[in-house]
JSON list of C-alpha atoms in Angstrom, two decimals:
[
{"chain": "A", "resi": 200, "resn": "LEU", "atom": "CA", "xyz": [0.00, 0.00, 0.00]},
{"chain": "A", "resi": 201, "resn": "CYS", "atom": "CA", "xyz": [2.88, 2.38, 0.73]},
{"chain": "A", "resi": 202, "resn": "VAL", "atom": "CA", "xyz": [4.41, 1.69, -2.68]},
{"chain": "A", "resi": 203, "resn": "SER", "atom": "CA", "xyz": [1.01, 2.05, -4.38]},
{"chain": "A", "resi": 204, "resn": "LEU", "atom": "CA", "xyz": [0.43, 5.33, -2.54]},
{"chain": "A", "resi": 205, "resn": "LEU", "atom": "CA", "xyz": [3.75, 6.74, -3.76]},
{"chain": "A", "resi": 206, "resn": "PHE", "atom": "CA", "xyz": [3.00, 5.70, -7.35]},
{"chain": "A", "resi": 207, "resn": "ILE", "atom": "CA", "xyz": [-0.52, 7.16, -7.19]},
{"chain": "A", "resi": 208, "resn": "LEU", "atom": "CA", "xyz": [0.80, 10.49, -5.87]},
{"chain": "A", "resi": 209, "resn": "PHE", "atom": "CA", "xyz": [3.49, 10.55, -8.58]},
{"chain": "A", "resi": 210, "resn": "PHE", "atom": "CA", "xyz": [0.85, 9.76, -11.23]},
{"chain": "A", "resi": 211, "resn": "SER", "atom": "CA", "xyz": [-1.36, 12.56, -9.88]},
{"chain": "A", "resi": 212, "resn": "MET", "atom": "CA", "xyz": [1.53, 15.03, -9.79]},
{"chain": "A", "resi": 213, "resn": "ILE", "atom": "CA", "xyz": [2.29, 14.41, -13.48]},
{"chain": "A", "resi": 214, "resn": "LEU", "atom": "CA", "xyz": [-1.35, 14.88, -14.47]},
{"chain": "A", "resi": 215, "resn": "THR", "atom": "CA", "xyz": [-1.84, 18.08, -12.45]},
{"chain": "A", "resi": 216, "resn": "HIS", "atom": "CA", "xyz": [1.37, 19.85, -13.49]},
{"chain": "A", "resi": 217, "resn": "LYS", "atom": "CA", "xyz": [1.12, 20.92, -17.12]},
{"chain": "A", "resi": 218, "resn": "LYS", "atom": "CA", "xyz": [4.86, 21.38, -17.54]},
{"chain": "A", "resi": 219, "resn": "SER", "atom": "CA", "xyz": [5.36, 17.66, -16.88]},
{"chain": "A", "resi": 220, "resn": "TYR", "atom": "CA", "xyz": [3.48, 16.87, -20.14]},
{"chain": "A", "resi": 221, "resn": "ARG", "atom": "CA", "xyz": [6.64, 17.85, -21.99]},
{"chain": "A", "resi": 222, "resn": "LEU", "atom": "CA", "xyz": [8.61, 15.18, -20.13]},
{"chain": "A", "resi": 223, "resn": "PHE", "atom": "CA", "xyz": [6.09, 12.34, -19.87]},
{"chain": "A", "resi": 224, "resn": "ARG", "atom": "CA", "xyz": [4.20, 11.06, -22.89]},
{"chain": "A", "resi": 225, "resn": "ALA", "atom": "CA", "xyz": [0.91, 9.20, -22.55]},
{"chain": "A", "resi": 226, "resn": "ASP", "atom": "CA", "xyz": [2.57, 5.83, -23.26]},
{"chain": "A", "resi": 227, "resn": "LEU", "atom": "CA", "xyz": [4.86, 6.22, -20.25]},
{"chain": "A", "resi": 228, "resn": "LEU", "atom": "CA", "xyz": [1.90, 7.18, -18.08]},
{"chain": "A", "resi": 229, "resn": "PHE", "atom": "CA", "xyz": [0.11, 4.08, -19.34]},
{"chain": "A", "resi": 230, "resn": "ILE", "atom": "CA", "xyz": [2.98, 1.91, -18.09]},
{"chain": "A", "resi": 231, "resn": "LEU", "atom": "CA", "xyz": [2.86, 3.67, -14.73]},
{"chain": "A", "resi": 232, "resn": "ALA", "atom": "CA", "xyz": [-0.90, 3.12, -14.49]},
{"chain": "A", "resi": 233, "resn": "ILE", "atom": "CA", "xyz": [-0.46, -0.59, -15.29]},
{"chain": "A", "resi": 234, "resn": "VAL", "atom": "CA", "xyz": [2.28, -0.90, -12.64]},
{"chain": "A", "resi": 235, "resn": "ILE", "atom": "CA", "xyz": [-0.02, 0.70, -10.03]},
{"chain": "A", "resi": 236, "resn": "CYS", "atom": "CA", "xyz": [-2.91, -1.62, -10.92]},
{"chain": "A", "resi": 237, "resn": "LEU", "atom": "CA", "xyz": [-0.72, -4.75, -10.91]},
{"chain": "A", "resi": 238, "resn": "ARG", "atom": "CA", "xyz": [0.82, -3.81, -7.55]},
{"chain": "A", "resi": 239, "resn": "MET", "atom": "CA", "xyz": [-2.66, -3.48, -6.04]},
{"chain": "A", "resi": 240, "resn": "ILE", "atom": "CA", "xyz": [-3.93, -6.66, -7.71]},
{"chain": "A", "resi": 241, "resn": "PHE", "atom": "CA", "xyz": [-0.92, -8.60, -6.34]},
{"chain": "A", "resi": 242, "resn": "PRO", "atom": "CA", "xyz": [-0.24, -7.07, -2.87]},
{"chain": "A", "resi": 243, "resn": "VAL", "atom": "CA", "xyz": [2.44, -9.58, -1.91]},
{"chain": "A", "resi": 244, "resn": "GLU", "atom": "CA", "xyz": [6.09, -9.49, -0.92]},
{"chain": "A", "resi": 245, "resn": "PHE", "atom": "CA", "xyz": [8.30, -10.65, -3.78]},
{"chain": "A", "resi": 246, "resn": "PRO", "atom": "CA", "xyz": [11.51, -12.66, -3.29]},
{"chain": "A", "resi": 247, "resn": "PHE", "atom": "CA", "xyz": [13.55, -9.51, -3.91]},
{"chain": "A", "resi": 248, "resn": "THR", "atom": "CA", "xyz": [11.52, -7.41, -1.44]},
{"chain": "A", "resi": 249, "resn": "LYS", "atom": "CA", "xyz": [13.62, -5.59, 1.16]},
{"chain": "A", "resi": 250, "resn": "THR", "atom": "CA", "xyz": [11.63, -5.30, 4.38]},
{"chain": "A", "resi": 251, "resn": "ILE", "atom": "CA", "xyz": [12.22, -2.24, 6.53]},
{"chain": "A", "resi": 252, "resn": "PRO", "atom": "CA", "xyz": [11.70, -3.09, 10.23]},
{"chain": "A", "resi": 253, "resn": "LEU", "atom": "CA", "xyz": [9.58, -0.48, 12.01]},
{"chain": "A", "resi": 254, "resn": "PRO", "atom": "CA", "xyz": [8.79, -1.98, 15.43]},
{"chain": "A", "resi": 255, "resn": "VAL", "atom": "CA", "xyz": [7.76, 1.40, 16.86]},
{"chain": "A", "resi": 256, "resn": "ILE", "atom": "CA", "xyz": [4.87, 1.52, 14.36]},
{"chain": "A", "resi": 257, "resn": "MET", "atom": "CA", "xyz": [4.15, -2.13, 13.55]},
{"chain": "A", "resi": 258, "resn": "ASN", "atom": "CA", "xyz": [4.19, -3.59, 17.07]},
{"chain": "A", "resi": 259, "resn": "PRO", "atom": "CA", "xyz": [1.33, -1.36, 18.39]},
{"chain": "A", "resi": 260, "resn": "ILE", "atom": "CA", "xyz": [-0.64, -2.03, 15.17]},
{"chain": "A", "resi": 261, "resn": "MET", "atom": "CA", "xyz": [-0.23, -5.81, 15.52]},
{"chain": "A", "resi": 262, "resn": "ASP", "atom": "CA", "xyz": [-1.13, -5.62, 19.25]},
{"chain": "A", "resi": 263, "resn": "PHE", "atom": "CA", "xyz": [-4.32, -3.75, 18.29]},
{"chain": "A", "resi": 264, "resn": "LEU", "atom": "CA", "xyz": [-5.23, -6.23, 15.51]},
{"chain": "A", "resi": 265, "resn": "ASN", "atom": "CA", "xyz": [-4.62, -9.22, 17.79]},
{"chain": "A", "resi": 266, "resn": "PHE", "atom": "CA", "xyz": [-6.64, -7.77, 20.67]},
{"chain": "A", "resi": 267, "resn": "GLU", "atom": "CA", "xyz": [-9.52, -10.11, 21.55]},
{"chain": "A", "resi": 268, "resn": "LEU", "atom": "CA", "xyz": [-12.89, -8.34, 21.73]},
{"chain": "A", "resi": 269, "resn": "PHE", "atom": "CA", "xyz": [-14.61, -11.58, 22.74]},
{"chain": "A", "resi": 270, "resn": "SER", "atom": "CA", "xyz": [-13.40, -15.12, 23.28]},
{"chain": "A", "resi": 271, "resn": "GLY", "atom": "CA", "xyz": [-11.43, -16.03, 20.12]},
{"chain": "A", "resi": 272, "resn": "ILE", "atom": "CA", "xyz": [-12.71, -12.98, 18.19]},
{"chain": "A", "resi": 273, "resn": "LYS", "atom": "CA", "xyz": [-9.88, -10.59, 17.43]},
{"chain": "A", "resi": 274, "resn": "VAL", "atom": "CA", "xyz": [-10.10, -7.05, 16.09]},
{"chain": "A", "resi": 275, "resn": "MET", "atom": "CA", "xyz": [-8.53, -8.21, 12.80]},
{"chain": "A", "resi": 276, "resn": "TYR", "atom": "CA", "xyz": [-11.37, -10.72, 12.27]},
{"chain": "A", "resi": 277, "resn": "VAL", "atom": "CA", "xyz": [-13.97, -7.98, 12.73]},
{"chain": "A", "resi": 278, "resn": "LEU", "atom": "CA", "xyz": [-12.13, -5.64, 10.33]},
{"chain": "A", "resi": 279, "resn": "PHE", "atom": "CA", "xyz": [-11.77, -8.45, 7.79]},
{"chain": "A", "resi": 280, "resn": "PHE", "atom": "CA", "xyz": [-15.52, -9.15, 8.01]},
{"chain": "A", "resi": 281, "resn": "ILE", "atom": "CA", "xyz": [-16.28, -5.45, 7.46]},
{"chain": "A", "resi": 282, "resn": "TRP", "atom": "CA", "xyz": [-13.86, -5.39, 4.50]},
{"chain": "A", "resi": 283, "resn": "MET", "atom": "CA", "xyz": [-15.47, -8.43, 2.87]},
{"chain": "A", "resi": 284, "resn": "THR", "atom": "CA", "xyz": [-18.96, -7.03, 3.49]},
{"chain": "A", "resi": 285, "resn": "GLY", "atom": "CA", "xyz": [-17.99, -3.78, 1.76]},
{"chain": "A", "resi": 286, "resn": "ILE", "atom": "CA", "xyz": [-16.61, -5.72, -1.21]},
{"chain": "A", "resi": 287, "resn": "GLY", "atom": "CA", "xyz": [-19.81, -7.78, -1.40]},
{"chain": "A", "resi": 288, "resn": "PHE", "atom": "CA", "xyz": [-22.05, -4.70, -1.44]},
{"chain": "A", "resi": 289, "resn": "GLY", "atom": "CA", "xyz": [-19.77, -3.01, -3.98]},
{"chain": "A", "resi": 290, "resn": "LEU", "atom": "CA", "xyz": [-19.79, -6.00, -6.34]},
{"chain": "A", "resi": 291, "resn": "ILE", "atom": "CA", "xyz": [-23.56, -6.44, -6.12]},
{"chain": "A", "resi": 292, "resn": "ASN", "atom": "CA", "xyz": [-24.12, -2.75, -6.83]},
{"chain": "A", "resi": 293, "resn": "HIS", "atom": "CA", "xyz": [-21.66, -2.79, -9.75]},
{"chain": "A", "resi": 294, "resn": "ILE", "atom": "CA", "xyz": [-23.26, -5.88, -11.31]},
{"chain": "A", "resi": 295, "resn": "LYS", "atom": "CA", "xyz": [-26.69, -4.23, -11.00]},
{"chain": "A", "resi": 296, "resn": "ASN", "atom": "CA", "xyz": [-25.29, -1.12, -12.70]},
{"chain": "A", "resi": 297, "resn": "LEU", "atom": "CA", "xyz": [-23.87, -3.21, -15.55]},
{"chain": "A", "resi": 298, "resn": "ILE", "atom": "CA", "xyz": [-27.28, -4.87, -16.06]},
{"chain": "A", "resi": 299, "resn": "VAL", "atom": "CA", "xyz": [-29.05, -1.48, -16.05]},
{"chain": "A", "resi": 300, "resn": "THR", "atom": "CA", "xyz": [-26.43, -0.09, -18.45]},
{"chain": "A", "resi": 301, "resn": "ASN", "atom": "CA", "xyz": [-26.88, -2.99, -20.85]},
{"chain": "A", "resi": 302, "resn": "LYS", "atom": "CA", "xyz": [-30.68, -2.57, -20.86]},
{"chain": "A", "resi": 303, "resn": "PHE", "atom": "CA", "xyz": [-30.33, 1.19, -21.35]},
{"chain": "A", "resi": 304, "resn": "LYS", "atom": "CA", "xyz": [-27.88, 0.69, -24.20]},
{"chain": "A", "resi": 305, "resn": "ASP", "atom": "CA", "xyz": [-30.22, -1.81, -25.93]},
{"chain": "A", "resi": 306, "resn": "ARG", "atom": "CA", "xyz": [-33.09, 0.66, -25.58]},
{"chain": "A", "resi": 307, "resn": "ILE", "atom": "CA", "xyz": [-30.97, 3.43, -27.13]},
{"chain": "A", "resi": 308, "resn": "ILE", "atom": "CA", "xyz": [-29.96, 1.19, -30.03]},
{"chain": "A", "resi": 309, "resn": "ARG", "atom": "CA", "xyz": [-33.60, 0.32, -30.79]},
{"chain": "A", "resi": 310, "resn": "LYS", "atom": "CA", "xyz": [-34.52, 4.02, -30.96]},
{"chain": "A", "resi": 311, "resn": "SER", "atom": "CA", "xyz": [-31.44, 5.17, -32.88]},
{"chain": "A", "resi": 312, "resn": "ARG", "atom": "CA", "xyz": [-30.48, 5.65, -36.48]},
{"chain": "A", "resi": 313, "resn": "CYS", "atom": "CA", "xyz": [-27.54, 3.41, -37.25]},
{"chain": "A", "resi": 314, "resn": "PHE", "atom": "CA", "xyz": [-24.69, 4.36, -39.58]},
{"chain": "A", "resi": 315, "resn": "LYS", "atom": "CA", "xyz": [-21.23, 3.08, -40.30]},
{"chain": "A", "resi": 316, "resn": "MET", "atom": "CA", "xyz": [-18.32, 5.40, -39.55]},
{"chain": "A", "resi": 317, "resn": "SER", "atom": "CA", "xyz": [-17.36, 5.25, -43.21]},
{"chain": "A", "resi": 318, "resn": "GLU", "atom": "CA", "xyz": [-20.80, 6.60, -44.19]},
{"chain": "A", "resi": 319, "resn": "LEU", "atom": "CA", "xyz": [-20.54, 9.63, -41.90]},
{"chain": "A", "resi": 320, "resn": "LEU", "atom": "CA", "xyz": [-16.90, 10.33, -42.73]},
{"chain": "A", "resi": 321, "resn": "GLN", "atom": "CA", "xyz": [-17.43, 9.58, -46.43]},
{"chain": "A", "resi": 322, "resn": "GLN", "atom": "CA", "xyz": [-14.22, 7.59, -46.54]},
{"chain": "A", "resi": 323, "resn": "ASN", "atom": "CA", "xyz": [-12.98, 4.09, -45.81]},
{"chain": "A", "resi": 324, "resn": "VAL", "atom": "CA", "xyz": [-11.99, 3.48, -42.21]},
{"chain": "A", "resi": 325, "resn": "SER", "atom": "CA", "xyz": [-10.83, 0.43, -40.30]},
{"chain": "A", "resi": 326, "resn": "PRO", "atom": "CA", "xyz": [-12.31, -0.79, -38.07]},
{"chain": "A", "resi": 327, "resn": "ASP", "atom": "CA", "xyz": [-15.64, 0.53, -39.35]},
{"chain": "A", "resi": 328, "resn": "TYR", "atom": "CA", "xyz": [-17.62, 0.87, -36.11]},
{"chain": "A", "resi": 329, "resn": "ASN", "atom": "CA", "xyz": [-21.39, 1.29, -35.92]},
{"chain": "A", "resi": 330, "resn": "VAL", "atom": "CA", "xyz": [-22.51, 4.81, -34.98]},
{"chain": "A", "resi": 331, "resn": "TYR", "atom": "CA", "xyz": [-25.90, 5.29, -33.31]},
{"chain": "A", "resi": 332, "resn": "ILE", "atom": "CA", "xyz": [-27.48, 8.75, -33.46]},
{"chain": "A", "resi": 333, "resn": "CYS", "atom": "CA", "xyz": [-30.36, 9.56, -31.10]},
{"chain": "A", "resi": 334, "resn": "ASP", "atom": "CA", "xyz": [-31.64, 12.14, -28.62]},
{"chain": "A", "resi": 335, "resn": "ALA", "atom": "CA", "xyz": [-31.30, 9.81, -25.61]},
{"chain": "A", "resi": 336, "resn": "VAL", "atom": "CA", "xyz": [-27.64, 10.79, -25.11]},
{"chain": "A", "resi": 337, "resn": "SER", "atom": "CA", "xyz": [-26.43, 14.33, -24.53]},
{"chain": "A", "resi": 338, "resn": "ALA", "atom": "CA", "xyz": [-22.79, 13.82, -25.55]},
{"chain": "A", "resi": 339, "resn": "PRO", "atom": "CA", "xyz": [-20.70, 11.60, -27.83]},
{"chain": "A", "resi": 340, "resn": "MET", "atom": "CA", "xyz": [-19.77, 8.47, -25.89]},
{"chain": "A", "resi": 341, "resn": "VAL", "atom": "CA", "xyz": [-19.16, 4.75, -25.78]},
{"chain": "A", "resi": 342, "resn": "ILE", "atom": "CA", "xyz": [-21.24, 2.64, -23.41]},
{"chain": "A", "resi": 343, "resn": "GLY", "atom": "CA", "xyz": [-20.44, -0.80, -22.06]},
{"chain": "A", "resi": 344, "resn": "PHE", "atom": "CA", "xyz": [-18.47, -3.50, -23.82]},
{"chain": "A", "resi": 345, "resn": "LYS", "atom": "CA", "xyz": [-20.18, -3.14, -27.21]},
{"chain": "A", "resi": 346, "resn": "LYS", "atom": "CA", "xyz": [-17.81, -1.73, -29.84]},
{"chain": "A", "resi": 347, "resn": "CYS", "atom": "CA", "xyz": [-19.98, 1.13, -31.09]},
{"chain": "A", "resi": 348, "resn": "ILE", "atom": "CA", "xyz": [-20.31, 4.90, -30.77]},
{"chain": "A", "resi": 349, "resn": "PHE", "atom": "CA", "xyz": [-23.30, 6.93, -29.57]},
{"chain": "A", "resi": 350, "resn": "ILE", "atom": "CA", "xyz": [-23.85, 10.47, -30.88]},
{"chain": "A", "resi": 351, "resn": "PRO", "atom": "CA", "xyz": [-26.60, 12.91, -29.78]},
{"chain": "A", "resi": 352, "resn": "GLU", "atom": "CA", "xyz": [-29.15, 14.16, -32.28]},
{"chain": "A", "resi": 353, "resn": "GLN", "atom": "CA", "xyz": [-27.45, 17.52, -32.89]},
{"chain": "A", "resi": 354, "resn": "GLU", "atom": "CA", "xyz": [-26.09, 19.46, -35.81]},
{"chain": "A", "resi": 355, "resn": "TYR", "atom": "CA", "xyz": [-22.36, 18.93, -36.38]},
{"chain": "A", "resi": 356, "resn": "SER", "atom": "CA", "xyz": [-20.20, 20.20, -39.20]},
{"chain": "A", "resi": 357, "resn": "GLN", "atom": "CA", "xyz": [-18.30, 17.62, -41.25]},
{"chain": "A", "resi": 358, "resn": "ILE", "atom": "CA", "xyz": [-15.07, 18.57, -39.47]},
{"chain": "A", "resi": 359, "resn": "GLU", "atom": "CA", "xyz": [-16.71, 18.26, -36.04]},
{"chain": "A", "resi": 360, "resn": "MET", "atom": "CA", "xyz": [-18.23, 14.90, -36.91]},
{"chain": "A", "resi": 361, "resn": "SER", "atom": "CA", "xyz": [-14.88, 13.65, -38.17]},
{"chain": "A", "resi": 362, "resn": "ASN", "atom": "CA", "xyz": [-13.04, 14.74, -35.01]},
{"chain": "A", "resi": 363, "resn": "ILE", "atom": "CA", "xyz": [-15.73, 13.32, -32.73]},
{"chain": "A", "resi": 364, "resn": "LEU", "atom": "CA", "xyz": [-15.73, 9.93, -34.43]},
{"chain": "A", "resi": 365, "resn": "LYS", "atom": "CA", "xyz": [-11.92, 9.75, -34.47]},
{"chain": "A", "resi": 366, "resn": "HIS", "atom": "CA", "xyz": [-11.88, 10.53, -30.75]},
{"chain": "A", "resi": 367, "resn": "GLU", "atom": "CA", "xyz": [-14.51, 7.93, -29.85]},
{"chain": "A", "resi": 368, "resn": "ALA", "atom": "CA", "xyz": [-12.98, 5.32, -32.17]},
{"chain": "A", "resi": 369, "resn": "GLN", "atom": "CA", "xyz": [-9.66, 5.76, -30.37]},
{"chain": "A", "resi": 370, "resn": "HIS", "atom": "CA", "xyz": [-11.40, 4.94, -27.08]},
{"chain": "A", "resi": 371, "resn": "LEU", "atom": "CA", "xyz": [-12.62, 1.69, -28.63]},
{"chain": "A", "resi": 372, "resn": "LYS", "atom": "CA", "xyz": [-9.23, 0.81, -30.14]},
{"chain": "A", "resi": 373, "resn": "GLN", "atom": "CA", "xyz": [-7.54, 1.28, -26.76]},
{"chain": "A", "resi": 374, "resn": "ASN", "atom": "CA", "xyz": [-10.20, -0.76, -24.92]},
{"chain": "A", "resi": 375, "resn": "ASP", "atom": "CA", "xyz": [-10.50, 2.11, -22.45]},
{"chain": "A", "resi": 376, "resn": "PHE", "atom": "CA", "xyz": [-13.79, 0.80, -21.07]},
{"chain": "A", "resi": 377, "resn": "ILE", "atom": "CA", "xyz": [-12.13, -2.46, -19.97]},
{"chain": "A", "resi": 378, "resn": "PHE", "atom": "CA", "xyz": [-9.26, -0.48, -18.41]},
{"chain": "A", "resi": 379, "resn": "LYS", "atom": "CA", "xyz": [-11.73, 1.66, -16.46]},
{"chain": "A", "resi": 380, "resn": "GLN", "atom": "CA", "xyz": [-13.59, -1.45, -15.29]},
{"chain": "A", "resi": 381, "resn": "ILE", "atom": "CA", "xyz": [-10.36, -2.87, -13.86]},
{"chain": "A", "resi": 382, "resn": "VAL", "atom": "CA", "xyz": [-9.83, 0.35, -11.92]},
{"chain": "A", "resi": 383, "resn": "LYS", "atom": "CA", "xyz": [-13.47, 0.24, -10.80]},
{"chain": "A", "resi": 384, "resn": "LEU", "atom": "CA", "xyz": [-12.92, -3.27, -9.41]},
{"chain": "A", "resi": 385, "resn": "LEU", "atom": "CA", "xyz": [-9.86, -2.00, -7.55]},
{"chain": "A", "resi": 386, "resn": "THR", "atom": "CA", "xyz": [-11.97, 0.73, -5.94]},
{"chain": "A", "resi": 387, "resn": "ILE", "atom": "CA", "xyz": [-14.45, -1.96, -4.86]},
{"chain": "A", "resi": 388, "resn": "ILE", "atom": "CA", "xyz": [-11.72, -4.14, -3.35]},
{"chain": "A", "resi": 389, "resn": "TYR", "atom": "CA", "xyz": [-9.86, -1.23, -1.73]},
{"chain": "A", "resi": 390, "resn": "TRP", "atom": "CA", "xyz": [-12.97, 0.78, -0.78]},
{"chain": "A", "resi": 391, "resn": "TRP", "atom": "CA", "xyz": [-11.38, 1.62, 2.59]},
{"chain": "A", "resi": 392, "resn": "PHE", "atom": "CA", "xyz": [-8.14, 2.97, 1.02]},
{"chain": "A", "resi": 393, "resn": "PRO", "atom": "CA", "xyz": [-8.72, 6.69, 0.13]},
{"chain": "A", "resi": 394, "resn": "PRO", "atom": "CA", "xyz": [-5.89, 6.98, -2.47]},
{"chain": "A", "resi": 395, "resn": "VAL", "atom": "CA", "xyz": [-7.71, 4.49, -4.71]},
{"chain": "A", "resi": 396, "resn": "TYR", "atom": "CA", "xyz": [-10.40, 7.13, -5.38]},
{"chain": "A", "resi": 397, "resn": "LEU", "atom": "CA", "xyz": [-7.70, 9.59, -6.43]},
{"chain": "A", "resi": 398, "resn": "LEU", "atom": "CA", "xyz": [-6.39, 6.89, -8.76]},
{"chain": "A", "resi": 399, "resn": "LYS", "atom": "CA", "xyz": [-9.85, 6.39, -10.30]},
{"chain": "A", "resi": 400, "resn": "LYS", "atom": "CA", "xyz": [-10.27, 10.13, -10.84]},
{"chain": "A", "resi": 401, "resn": "ASN", "atom": "CA", "xyz": [-6.82, 10.41, -12.41]},
{"chain": "A", "resi": 402, "resn": "ILE", "atom": "CA", "xyz": [-7.41, 7.40, -14.68]},
{"chain": "A", "resi": 403, "resn": "ASP", "atom": "CA", "xyz": [-10.57, 9.06, -16.02]},
{"chain": "A", "resi": 404, "resn": "LEU", "atom": "CA", "xyz": [-8.51, 12.16, -16.87]},
{"chain": "A", "resi": 405, "resn": "TYR", "atom": "CA", "xyz": [-5.57, 10.16, -18.21]},
{"chain": "A", "resi": 406, "resn": "VAL", "atom": "CA", "xyz": [-7.80, 8.13, -20.56]},
{"chain": "A", "resi": 407, "resn": "GLU", "atom": "CA", "xyz": [-8.90, 11.37, -22.25]},
{"chain": "A", "resi": 408, "resn": "ILE", "atom": "CA", "xyz": [-5.35, 12.75, -22.41]},
{"chain": "A", "resi": 409, "resn": "ARG", "atom": "CA", "xyz": [-4.08, 9.55, -24.03]},
{"chain": "A", "resi": 410, "resn": "VAL", "atom": "CA", "xyz": [-6.91, 9.53, -26.59]},
{"chain": "A", "resi": 411, "resn": "ASP", "atom": "CA", "xyz": [-6.26, 13.17, -27.51]},
{"chain": "A", "resi": 412, "resn": "GLU", "atom": "CA", "xyz": [-2.54, 12.54, -27.87]},
{"chain": "A", "resi": 413, "resn": "LYS", "atom": "CA", "xyz": [-3.04, 9.49, -30.09]},
{"chain": "A", "resi": 414, "resn": "THR", "atom": "CA", "xyz": [-5.74, 11.18, -32.17]},
{"chain": "A", "resi": 415, "resn": "THR", "atom": "CA", "xyz": [-3.66, 14.31, -32.85]},
{"chain": "A", "resi": 416, "resn": "ASP", "atom": "CA", "xyz": [-0.37, 12.48, -33.53]},
{"chain": "A", "resi": 417, "resn": "SER", "atom": "CA", "xyz": [-1.13, 12.34, -37.25]},
{"chain": "A", "resi": 418, "resn": "LEU", "atom": "CA", "xyz": [-2.64, 15.86, -37.50]},
{"chain": "A", "resi": 419, "resn": "ASN", "atom": "CA", "xyz": [-0.91, 19.04, -38.56]},
{"chain": "A", "resi": 420, "resn": "GLU", "atom": "CA", "xyz": [-1.15, 22.26, -36.54]},
{"chain": "A", "resi": 421, "resn": "ASN", "atom": "CA", "xyz": [-4.31, 23.56, -38.22]},
{"chain": "A", "resi": 422, "resn": "GLU", "atom": "CA", "xyz": [-6.05, 20.19, -37.92]},
{"chain": "A", "resi": 423, "resn": "THR", "atom": "CA", "xyz": [-5.05, 19.98, -34.26]},
{"chain": "A", "resi": 424, "resn": "MET", "atom": "CA", "xyz": [-6.58, 23.40, -33.59]},
{"chain": "A", "resi": 425, "resn": "GLU", "atom": "CA", "xyz": [-9.79, 22.28, -35.33]},
{"chain": "A", "resi": 426, "resn": "TYR", "atom": "CA", "xyz": [-9.78, 19.18, -33.12]},
{"chain": "A", "resi": 427, "resn": "VAL", "atom": "CA", "xyz": [-9.44, 21.34, -29.98]},
{"chain": "A", "resi": 428, "resn": "GLN", "atom": "CA", "xyz": [-12.24, 23.62, -31.18]},
{"chain": "A", "resi": 429, "resn": "THR", "atom": "CA", "xyz": [-14.44, 20.54, -31.65]},
{"chain": "A", "resi": 430, "resn": "LEU", "atom": "CA", "xyz": [-13.82, 19.48, -28.04]},
{"chain": "A", "resi": 431, "resn": "ILE", "atom": "CA", "xyz": [-14.81, 22.97, -26.84]},
{"chain": "A", "resi": 432, "resn": "SER", "atom": "CA", "xyz": [-17.88, 23.01, -29.07]},
{"chain": "A", "resi": 433, "resn": "VAL", "atom": "CA", "xyz": [-19.03, 19.61, -27.80]},
{"chain": "A", "resi": 434, "resn": "GLN", "atom": "CA", "xyz": [-18.48, 20.69, -24.18]},
{"chain": "A", "resi": 435, "resn": "LYS", "atom": "CA", "xyz": [-20.60, 23.82, -24.69]},
{"chain": "A", "resi": 436, "resn": "LYS", "atom": "CA", "xyz": [-23.44, 21.70, -26.08]},
{"chain": "A", "resi": 437, "resn": "ILE", "atom": "CA", "xyz": [-23.17, 19.34, -23.10]},
{"chain": "A", "resi": 438, "resn": "MET", "atom": "CA", "xyz": [-23.40, 22.30, -20.68]},
{"chain": "A", "resi": 439, "resn": "GLU", "atom": "CA", "xyz": [-26.49, 23.57, -22.49]},
{"chain": "A", "resi": 440, "resn": "ASP", "atom": "CA", "xyz": [-28.11, 20.13, -22.43]},
{"chain": "A", "resi": 441, "resn": "HIS", "atom": "CA", "xyz": [-27.83, 18.47, -19.02]},
{"chain": "A", "resi": 442, "resn": "SER", "atom": "CA", "xyz": [-27.06, 14.77, -19.19]},
{"chain": "A", "resi": 443, "resn": "LYS", "atom": "CA", "xyz": [-30.08, 12.52, -19.66]},
{"chain": "A", "resi": 444, "resn": "LEU", "atom": "CA", "xyz": [-28.07, 9.57, -18.37]},
{"chain": "A", "resi": 445, "resn": "SER", "atom": "CA", "xyz": [-28.54, 8.35, -14.83]},
{"chain": "A", "resi": 446, "resn": "LYS", "atom": "CA", "xyz": [-25.58, 8.48, -12.46]},
{"chain": "A", "resi": 447, "resn": "VAL", "atom": "CA", "xyz": [-26.19, 4.74, -12.08]},
{"chain": "A", "resi": 448, "resn": "ILE", "atom": "CA", "xyz": [-24.46, 4.04, -15.40]},
{"chain": "A", "resi": 449, "resn": "SER", "atom": "CA", "xyz": [-21.85, 6.81, -15.27]},
{"chain": "A", "resi": 450, "resn": "SER", "atom": "CA", "xyz": [-19.07, 4.35, -14.39]},
{"chain": "A", "resi": 451, "resn": "ASN", "atom": "CA", "xyz": [-20.04, 2.12, -17.32]},
{"chain": "A", "resi": 452, "resn": "MET", "atom": "CA", "xyz": [-19.58, 4.66, -20.08]},
{"chain": "A", "resi": 453, "resn": "ILE", "atom": "CA", "xyz": [-16.92, 6.99, -21.41]},
{"chain": "A", "resi": 454, "resn": "GLY", "atom": "CA", "xyz": [-18.60, 10.35, -21.92]},
{"chain": "A", "resi": 455, "resn": "GLU", "atom": "CA", "xyz": [-17.03, 13.63, -22.97]},
{"chain": "A", "resi": 456, "resn": "ASN", "atom": "CA", "xyz": [-17.72, 15.61, -19.82]}
]
């Protein structure tokens, strides 16, 4: 947990200090994010681990954990029960949210007009994802595990539509939804560890930064400015039209908020 905390703080520092963007590219941040997740998924001492003895701190903690509240019932057993109960509630709630999200997504698809990306961009693209246009969403987004894009029923210029679809397609190519689900599971497991919520918030931001970097890699300066203007334009439309999506499914979509 100490190592994870240091990595999470370092990850947060990079994301919140703009000057660091010149030193750290999104790919390096991706490696750091993976290292953090793996360390929390496998919280064990490795053969090469160097243990630092801290009896002044650890001895009182162990005495407290081993204190018997009742006959044979130690404090650590009670805390472990509370931890497992929190995980159970978190998993049940998350599974319910996934079910609600899937039903909501199916309902949107039934009421939407479906196009191929190539139709809207008027050029061949690969992979050629399905694009669903309807008034049930207030912002361009991807929802759930289905490889498709949802666009609100609004007027977009050809340049805006192109930039929006490239952005959302990059989310799908990077499997960002799966990545965010892994982080969500970590927040369920470590619900009692405050830094994990900072990690989740930073991952949400990082996912967008990485998509923008990858999307603009092949653009010239003018095209990059048009891309930025599209992001601003979309954000203004979102602010004018409050989200129609329930907070229940917010963790199961990647929206441009």
